[in-house]
CSV table of C-alpha atoms in Angstrom, one decimal:
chain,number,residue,atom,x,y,z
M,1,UNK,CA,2.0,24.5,9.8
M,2,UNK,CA,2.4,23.5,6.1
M,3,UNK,CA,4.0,26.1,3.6
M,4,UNK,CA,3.4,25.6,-0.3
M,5,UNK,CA,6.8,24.5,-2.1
M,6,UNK,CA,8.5,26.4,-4.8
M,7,UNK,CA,10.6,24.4,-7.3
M,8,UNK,CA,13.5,26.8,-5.5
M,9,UNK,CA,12.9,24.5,-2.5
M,10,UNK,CA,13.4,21.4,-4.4
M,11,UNK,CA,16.4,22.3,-5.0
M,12,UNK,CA,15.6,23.0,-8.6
M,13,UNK,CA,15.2,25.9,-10.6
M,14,UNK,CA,11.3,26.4,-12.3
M,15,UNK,CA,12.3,25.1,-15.9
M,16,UNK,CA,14.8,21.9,-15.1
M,17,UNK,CA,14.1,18.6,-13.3
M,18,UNK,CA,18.0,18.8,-12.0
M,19,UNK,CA,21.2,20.5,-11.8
M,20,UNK,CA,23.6,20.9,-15.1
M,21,UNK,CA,25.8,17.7,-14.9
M,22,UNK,CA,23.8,15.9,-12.2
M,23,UNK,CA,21.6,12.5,-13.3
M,24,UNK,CA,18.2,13.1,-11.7
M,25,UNK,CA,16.8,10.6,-9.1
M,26,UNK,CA,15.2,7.6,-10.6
M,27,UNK,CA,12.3,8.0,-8.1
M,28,UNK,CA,11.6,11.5,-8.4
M,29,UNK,CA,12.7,14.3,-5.3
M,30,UNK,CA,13.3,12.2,-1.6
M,31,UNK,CA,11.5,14.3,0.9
M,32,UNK,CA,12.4,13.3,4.7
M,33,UNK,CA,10.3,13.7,7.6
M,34,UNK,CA,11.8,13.5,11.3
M,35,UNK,CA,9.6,13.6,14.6
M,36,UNK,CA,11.3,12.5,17.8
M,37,UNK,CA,13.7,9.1,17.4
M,38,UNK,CA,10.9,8.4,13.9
M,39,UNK,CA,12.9,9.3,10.0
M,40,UNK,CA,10.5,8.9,6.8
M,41,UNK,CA,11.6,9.4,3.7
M,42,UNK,CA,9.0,9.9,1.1
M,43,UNK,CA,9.5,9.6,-2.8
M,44,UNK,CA,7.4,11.9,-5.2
M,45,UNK,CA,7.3,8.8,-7.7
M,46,UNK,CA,4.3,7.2,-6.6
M,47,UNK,CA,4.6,9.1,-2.7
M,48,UNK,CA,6.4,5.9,-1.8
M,49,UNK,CA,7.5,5.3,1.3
M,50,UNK,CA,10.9,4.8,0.9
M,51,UNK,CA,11.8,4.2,4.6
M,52,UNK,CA,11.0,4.5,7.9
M,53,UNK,CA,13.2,4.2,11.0
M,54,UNK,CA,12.7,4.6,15.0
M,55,UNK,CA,16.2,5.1,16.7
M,56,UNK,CA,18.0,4.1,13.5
M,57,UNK,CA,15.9,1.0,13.0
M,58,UNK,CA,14.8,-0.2,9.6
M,59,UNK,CA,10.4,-0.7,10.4
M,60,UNK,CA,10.2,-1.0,6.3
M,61,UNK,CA,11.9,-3.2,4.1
M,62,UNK,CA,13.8,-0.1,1.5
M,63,UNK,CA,14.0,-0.6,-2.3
M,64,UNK,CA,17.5,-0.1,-4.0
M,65,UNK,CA,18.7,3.5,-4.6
M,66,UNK,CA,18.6,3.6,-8.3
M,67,UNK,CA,15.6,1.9,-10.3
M,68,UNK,CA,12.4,1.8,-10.3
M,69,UNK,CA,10.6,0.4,-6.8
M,70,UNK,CA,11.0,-3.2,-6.4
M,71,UNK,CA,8.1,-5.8,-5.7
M,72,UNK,CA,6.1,-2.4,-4.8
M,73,UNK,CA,7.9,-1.9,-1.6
M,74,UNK,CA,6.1,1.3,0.4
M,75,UNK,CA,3.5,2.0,-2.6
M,76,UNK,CA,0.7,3.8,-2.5
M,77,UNK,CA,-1.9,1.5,-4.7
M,78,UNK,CA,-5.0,2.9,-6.4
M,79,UNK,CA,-7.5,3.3,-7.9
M,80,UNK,CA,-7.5,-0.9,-7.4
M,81,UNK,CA,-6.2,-2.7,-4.9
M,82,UNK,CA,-4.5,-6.1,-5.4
M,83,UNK,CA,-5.4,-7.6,-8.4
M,84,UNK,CA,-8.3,-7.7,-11.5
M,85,UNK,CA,-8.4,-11.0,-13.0
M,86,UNK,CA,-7.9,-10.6,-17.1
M,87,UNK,CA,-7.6,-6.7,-16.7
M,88,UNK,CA,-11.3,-6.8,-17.6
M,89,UNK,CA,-14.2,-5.2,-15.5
M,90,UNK,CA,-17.9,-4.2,-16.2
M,91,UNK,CA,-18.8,-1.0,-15.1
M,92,UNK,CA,-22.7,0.6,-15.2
M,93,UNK,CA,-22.9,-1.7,-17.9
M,94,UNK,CA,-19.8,-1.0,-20.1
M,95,UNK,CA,-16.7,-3.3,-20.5
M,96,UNK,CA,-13.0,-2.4,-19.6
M,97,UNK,CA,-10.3,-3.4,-20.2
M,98,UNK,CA,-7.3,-1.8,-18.4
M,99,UNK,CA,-3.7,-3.3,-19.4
M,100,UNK,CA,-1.9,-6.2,-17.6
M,101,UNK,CA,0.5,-5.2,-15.3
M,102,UNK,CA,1.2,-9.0,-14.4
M,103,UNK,CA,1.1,-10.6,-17.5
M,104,UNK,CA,2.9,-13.9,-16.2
M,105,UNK,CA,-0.7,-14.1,-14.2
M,106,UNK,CA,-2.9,-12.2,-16.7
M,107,UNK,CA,-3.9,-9.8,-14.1
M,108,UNK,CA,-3.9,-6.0,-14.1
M,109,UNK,CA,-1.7,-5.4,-10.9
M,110,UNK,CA,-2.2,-2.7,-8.0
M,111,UNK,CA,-3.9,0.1,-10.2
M,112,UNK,CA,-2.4,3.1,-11.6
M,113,UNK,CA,-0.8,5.5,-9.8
M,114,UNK,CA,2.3,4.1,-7.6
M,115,UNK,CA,4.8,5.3,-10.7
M,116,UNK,CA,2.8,8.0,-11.4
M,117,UNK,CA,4.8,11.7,-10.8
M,118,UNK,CA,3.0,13.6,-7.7
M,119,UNK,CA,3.6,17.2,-6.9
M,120,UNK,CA,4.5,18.2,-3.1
M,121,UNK,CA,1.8,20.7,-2.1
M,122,UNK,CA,3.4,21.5,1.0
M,123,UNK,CA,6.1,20.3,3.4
M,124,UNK,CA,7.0,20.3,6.9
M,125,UNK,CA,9.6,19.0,9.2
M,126,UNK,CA,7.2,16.5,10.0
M,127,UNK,CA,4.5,16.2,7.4
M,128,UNK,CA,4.5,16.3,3.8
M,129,UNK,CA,1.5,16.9,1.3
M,130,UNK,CA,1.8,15.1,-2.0
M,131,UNK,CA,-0.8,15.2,-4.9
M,132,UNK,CA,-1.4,13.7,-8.4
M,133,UNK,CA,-4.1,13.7,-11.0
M,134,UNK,CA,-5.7,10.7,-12.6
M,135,UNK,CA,-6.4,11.4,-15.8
M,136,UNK,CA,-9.0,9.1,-17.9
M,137,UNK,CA,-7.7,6.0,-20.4
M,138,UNK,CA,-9.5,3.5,-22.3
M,139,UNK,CA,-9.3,0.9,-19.5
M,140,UNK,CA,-10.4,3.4,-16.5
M,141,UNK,CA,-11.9,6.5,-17.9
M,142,UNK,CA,-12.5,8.2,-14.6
M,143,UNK,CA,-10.8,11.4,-13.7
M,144,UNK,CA,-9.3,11.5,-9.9
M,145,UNK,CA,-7.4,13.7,-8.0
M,146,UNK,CA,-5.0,12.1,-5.1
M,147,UNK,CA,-3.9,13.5,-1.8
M,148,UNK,CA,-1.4,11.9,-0.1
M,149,UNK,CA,-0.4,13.2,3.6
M,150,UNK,CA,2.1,11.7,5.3
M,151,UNK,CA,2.2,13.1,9.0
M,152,UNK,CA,5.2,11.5,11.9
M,153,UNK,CA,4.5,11.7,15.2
M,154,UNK,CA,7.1,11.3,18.0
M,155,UNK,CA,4.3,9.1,19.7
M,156,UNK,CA,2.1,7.6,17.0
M,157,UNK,CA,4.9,6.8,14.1
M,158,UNK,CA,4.0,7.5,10.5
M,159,UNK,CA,0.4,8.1,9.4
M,160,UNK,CA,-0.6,8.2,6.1
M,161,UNK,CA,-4.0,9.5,4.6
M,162,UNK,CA,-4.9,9.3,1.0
M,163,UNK,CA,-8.0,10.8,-0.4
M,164,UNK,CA,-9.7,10.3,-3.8
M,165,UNK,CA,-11.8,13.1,-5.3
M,166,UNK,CA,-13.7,12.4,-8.5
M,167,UNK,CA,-13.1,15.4,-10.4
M,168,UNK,CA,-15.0,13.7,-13.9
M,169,UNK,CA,-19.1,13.5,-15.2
M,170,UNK,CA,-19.4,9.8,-14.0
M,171,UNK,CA,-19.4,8.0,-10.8
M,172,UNK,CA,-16.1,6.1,-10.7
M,173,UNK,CA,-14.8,3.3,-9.2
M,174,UNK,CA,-12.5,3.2,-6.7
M,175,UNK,CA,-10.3,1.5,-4.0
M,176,UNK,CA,-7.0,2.1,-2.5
M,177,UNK,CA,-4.2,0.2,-0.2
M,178,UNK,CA,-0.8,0.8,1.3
M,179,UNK,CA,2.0,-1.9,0.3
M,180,UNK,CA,4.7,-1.5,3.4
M,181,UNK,CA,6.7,-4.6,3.9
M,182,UNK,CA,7.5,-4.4,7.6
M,183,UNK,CA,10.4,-5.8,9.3
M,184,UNK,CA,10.1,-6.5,12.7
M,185,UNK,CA,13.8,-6.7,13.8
M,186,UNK,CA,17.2,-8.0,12.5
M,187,UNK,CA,15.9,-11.6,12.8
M,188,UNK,CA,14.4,-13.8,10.3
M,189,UNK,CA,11.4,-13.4,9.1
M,190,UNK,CA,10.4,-17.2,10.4
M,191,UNK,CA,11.0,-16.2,13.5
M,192,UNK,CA,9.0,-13.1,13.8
M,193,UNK,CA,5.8,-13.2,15.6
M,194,UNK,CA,2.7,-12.1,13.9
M,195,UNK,CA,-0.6,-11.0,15.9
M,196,UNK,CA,-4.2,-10.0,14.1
M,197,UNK,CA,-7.4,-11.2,14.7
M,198,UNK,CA,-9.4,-12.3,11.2
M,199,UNK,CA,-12.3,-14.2,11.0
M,200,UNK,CA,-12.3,-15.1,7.5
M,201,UNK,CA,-9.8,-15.7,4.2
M,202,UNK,CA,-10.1,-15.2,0.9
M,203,UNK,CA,-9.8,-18.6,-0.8
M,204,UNK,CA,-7.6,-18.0,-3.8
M,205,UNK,CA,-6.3,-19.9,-6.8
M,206,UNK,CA,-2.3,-21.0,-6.7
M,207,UNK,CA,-1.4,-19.9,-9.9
M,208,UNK,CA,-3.5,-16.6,-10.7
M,209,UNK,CA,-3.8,-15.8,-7.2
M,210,UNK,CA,-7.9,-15.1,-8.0
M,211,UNK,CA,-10.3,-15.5,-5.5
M,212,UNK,CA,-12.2,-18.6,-5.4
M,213,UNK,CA,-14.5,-17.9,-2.2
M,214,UNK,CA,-14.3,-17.3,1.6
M,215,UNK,CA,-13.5,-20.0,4.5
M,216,UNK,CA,-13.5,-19.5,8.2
M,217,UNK,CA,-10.5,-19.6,10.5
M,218,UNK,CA,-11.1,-21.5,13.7
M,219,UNK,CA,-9.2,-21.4,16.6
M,220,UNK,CA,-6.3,-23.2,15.9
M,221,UNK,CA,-6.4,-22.4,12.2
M,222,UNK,CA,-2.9,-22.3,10.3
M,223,UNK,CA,-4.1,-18.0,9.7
M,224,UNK,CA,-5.4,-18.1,13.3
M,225,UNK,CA,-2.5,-15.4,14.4
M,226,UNK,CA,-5.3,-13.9,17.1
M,227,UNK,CA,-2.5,-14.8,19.7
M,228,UNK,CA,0.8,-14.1,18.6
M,229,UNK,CA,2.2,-16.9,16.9
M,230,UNK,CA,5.5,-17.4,15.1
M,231,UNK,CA,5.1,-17.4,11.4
M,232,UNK,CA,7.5,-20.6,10.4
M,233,UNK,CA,7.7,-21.5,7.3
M,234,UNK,CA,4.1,-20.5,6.7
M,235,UNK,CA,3.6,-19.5,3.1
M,236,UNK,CA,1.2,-16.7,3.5
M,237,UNK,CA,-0.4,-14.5,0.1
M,238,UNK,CA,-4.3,-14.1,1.0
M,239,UNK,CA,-6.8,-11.5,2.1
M,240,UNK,CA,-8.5,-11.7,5.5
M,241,UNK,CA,-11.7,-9.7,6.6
M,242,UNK,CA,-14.1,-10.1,9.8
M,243,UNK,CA,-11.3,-8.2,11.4
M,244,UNK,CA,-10.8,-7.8,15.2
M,245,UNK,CA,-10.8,-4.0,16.3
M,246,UNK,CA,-11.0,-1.7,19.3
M,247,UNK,CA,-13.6,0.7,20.6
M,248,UNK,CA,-13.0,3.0,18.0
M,249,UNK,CA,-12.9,0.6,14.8
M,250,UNK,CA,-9.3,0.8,14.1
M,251,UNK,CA,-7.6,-2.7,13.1
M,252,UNK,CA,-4.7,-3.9,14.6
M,253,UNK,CA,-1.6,-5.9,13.1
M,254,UNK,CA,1.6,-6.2,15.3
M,255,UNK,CA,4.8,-8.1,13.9
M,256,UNK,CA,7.3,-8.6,16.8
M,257,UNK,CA,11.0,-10.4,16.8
M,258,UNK,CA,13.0,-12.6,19.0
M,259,UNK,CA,15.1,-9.6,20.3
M,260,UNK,CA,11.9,-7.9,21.6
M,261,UNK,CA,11.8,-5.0,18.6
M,262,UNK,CA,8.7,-4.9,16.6
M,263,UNK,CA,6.4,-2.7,14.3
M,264,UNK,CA,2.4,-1.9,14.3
M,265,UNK,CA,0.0,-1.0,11.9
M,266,UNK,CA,-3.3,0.4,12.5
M,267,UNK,CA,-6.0,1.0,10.2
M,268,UNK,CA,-9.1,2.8,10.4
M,269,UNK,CA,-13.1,1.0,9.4
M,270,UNK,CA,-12.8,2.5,5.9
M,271,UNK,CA,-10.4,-0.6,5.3
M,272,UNK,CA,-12.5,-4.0,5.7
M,273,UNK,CA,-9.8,-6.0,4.0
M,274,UNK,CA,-6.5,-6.7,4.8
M,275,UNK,CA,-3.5,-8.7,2.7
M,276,UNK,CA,-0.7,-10.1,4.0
M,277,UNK,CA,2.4,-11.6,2.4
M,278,UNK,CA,5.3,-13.3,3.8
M,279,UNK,CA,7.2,-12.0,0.5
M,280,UNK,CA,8.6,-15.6,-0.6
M,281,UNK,CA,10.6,-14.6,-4.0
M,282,UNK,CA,12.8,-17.0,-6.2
M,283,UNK,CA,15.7,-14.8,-5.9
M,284,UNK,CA,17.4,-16.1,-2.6
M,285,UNK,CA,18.6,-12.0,-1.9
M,286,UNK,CA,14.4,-10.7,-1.4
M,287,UNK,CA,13.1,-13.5,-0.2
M,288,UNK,CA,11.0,-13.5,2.7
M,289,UNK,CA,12.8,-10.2,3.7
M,290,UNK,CA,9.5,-8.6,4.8
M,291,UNK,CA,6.2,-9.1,6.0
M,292,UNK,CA,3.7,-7.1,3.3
M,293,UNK,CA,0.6,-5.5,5.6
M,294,UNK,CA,-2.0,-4.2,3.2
M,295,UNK,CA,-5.2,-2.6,4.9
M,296,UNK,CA,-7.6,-2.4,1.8
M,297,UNK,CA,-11.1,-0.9,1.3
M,298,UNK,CA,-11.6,-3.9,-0.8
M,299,UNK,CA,-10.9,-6.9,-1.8
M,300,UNK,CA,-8.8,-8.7,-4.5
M,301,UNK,CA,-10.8,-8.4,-7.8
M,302,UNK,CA,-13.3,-6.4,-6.3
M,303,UNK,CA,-14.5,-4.5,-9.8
M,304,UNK,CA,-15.1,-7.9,-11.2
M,305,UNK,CA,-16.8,-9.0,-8.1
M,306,UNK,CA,-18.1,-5.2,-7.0
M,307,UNK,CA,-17.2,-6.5,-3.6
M,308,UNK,CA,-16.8,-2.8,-1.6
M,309,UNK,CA,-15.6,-1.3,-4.6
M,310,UNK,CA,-16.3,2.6,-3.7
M,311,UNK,CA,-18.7,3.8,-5.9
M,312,UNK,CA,-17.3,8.0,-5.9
M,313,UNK,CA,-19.6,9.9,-7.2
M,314,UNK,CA,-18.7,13.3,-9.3
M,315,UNK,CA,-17.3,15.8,-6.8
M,316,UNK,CA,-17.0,13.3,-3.9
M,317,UNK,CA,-14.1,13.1,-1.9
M,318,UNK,CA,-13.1,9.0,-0.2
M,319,UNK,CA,-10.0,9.2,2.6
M,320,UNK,CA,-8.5,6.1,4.1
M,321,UNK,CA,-6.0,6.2,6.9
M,322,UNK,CA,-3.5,4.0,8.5
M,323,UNK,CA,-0.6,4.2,10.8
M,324,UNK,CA,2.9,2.0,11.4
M,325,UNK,CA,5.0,2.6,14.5
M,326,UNK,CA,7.6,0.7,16.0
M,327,UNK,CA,9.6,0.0,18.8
């Protein structure tokens, strides 16, 4: 059972951030979780996932202490996943602009809210409830409210469910992603395994990383990874959908290493779309360090293309849901 948190149990009193003397976290309040051999730590900046471990063992790549997140390690990403192309959109008719978060690109980047301040609404020993408010601005004048519960499970690992309420006049547009890199052991990344049936990619351009169309992948594909396959030196950054999933319509992605540890996402129907990144970086130190999993409820550019952008209308409520566990 979930108990509501008093600044007292932030270890804070009601009208200071922090203790007399003390610098105050960059990220906001670390809140940990433990179930069974499982430890989560969840930032209030953004709910990020800061880490997660089974038995001691890294399953997510960790940003440094102090600092903002890096490269969006463990972010939760809405109202937009991925990327809109120019920061510009047409919604019901009227133009937005929304500033550029990648400006090397000239895309706005991973929406609004992973360094946004959320407020714990309750917290367990094994679950934590986090929310923030989305208020309007000239480039997405909608008004959302976002849950974030993070739940561990001695069995099942971390789940996460965010839900969107509209709380403006306006139907609103709206989608939303995790960004976890996992790490599948103390191996390489090349020489991780990587399993996850996809039917289709999302063709892309090299430089802006915009979509260009869709393509099959055969049987015997370079993003065939149906069967486990060894990623290599594979140079992966693109969205796959026509994804394979069991009885119940969850979606599968399993990243295993040499030494026989490994790490599993699930993902339930509500996310068609999924991103993966072998994180290749110019900086020799985070490069190709972790394998980014991003189940999204829709794709890259999406409210330029409308492609499964949610359309929430006032009062509404959308929840997505996903899982990583490892072993």
């Amino acid at each position: 059972m979930t108990t509501p948190l008093t600044p007292a149990d932030l270890g804070a009193p009601a009208d200071a951030p922090g203790d007399a003397g003390r610098a105050a976290r960059d990220r906001g309040d670390l809140l940990v979780l433990v179930a069974g051999d499982y430890r989560a730590e969840i930032s209030t900046v953004g709910a990020t996932l800061e880490s997660l471990t089974v038995g001691g063992r890294d399953l997510v790549l960790r940003s440094p202490e102090e600092g903002p997140m890096l490269f969006y390690r463990g972010a939760i990403v809405a109202p937009w996943p991925n990327r809109i192309g120019d920061g510009t959109y047409v919604w019901d008719g009227e133009e937005l602009r929304t500033p550029l978060s990648e400006p090397e690109r000239g895309n706005a980047l991973h929406g609004l809210v992973s360094f946004q301040s959320f407020s714990p609404a309750s917290v367990d020993e094994d679950e934590v409830v986090l929310r923030t408010e989305l208020f309007p601005t000239p480039g997405y004048p909608f008004h959302l409210l976002l849950t974030v519960r993070c739940a561990l499970s001695p069995e099942e690992g971390l789940t996460t469910t965010v839900t969107a309420r509209n709380l403006g006049r306006r139907d609103a547009p709206y989608g939303v992603c995790p960004h976890p890199y996992l790490v599948a052991g103390p191996e390489p990344l090349d020489e991780w395994s990587l399993q996850v049936a996809a039917g289709t990619v999302l063709t892309v351009t090299e430089d802006r990383l915009l979509p260009t169309g869709t393509a099959p992948v055969p049987p015997g594909d370079p993003f065939d990874f149906s069967a486990p396959r060894v990623l290599g030196d594979l140079f992966v950054d693109h969205a796959f959908t026509d994804l394979g999933r069991d009885a119940e319509g969850r979606l599968d992605v399993a990243v295993t290493a040499p030494g026989g540890t490994g790490v599993e996402l699930t993902a339930g129907p509500e996310c068609p779309w999924l991103q993966i990144h072998t994180g290749d970086r110019p900086e020799p130190e985070h490069h190709r360090r972790g394998l980014a999993v991003e189940p999204m409820t829709c794709p890259p550019d999406a409210f330029r293309s409308g492609t499964d952008v949610v359309r929430l209308a006032p009062g509404d409520e959308h929840a997505a849901s996903w899982s990583i566990r490892g072993w």
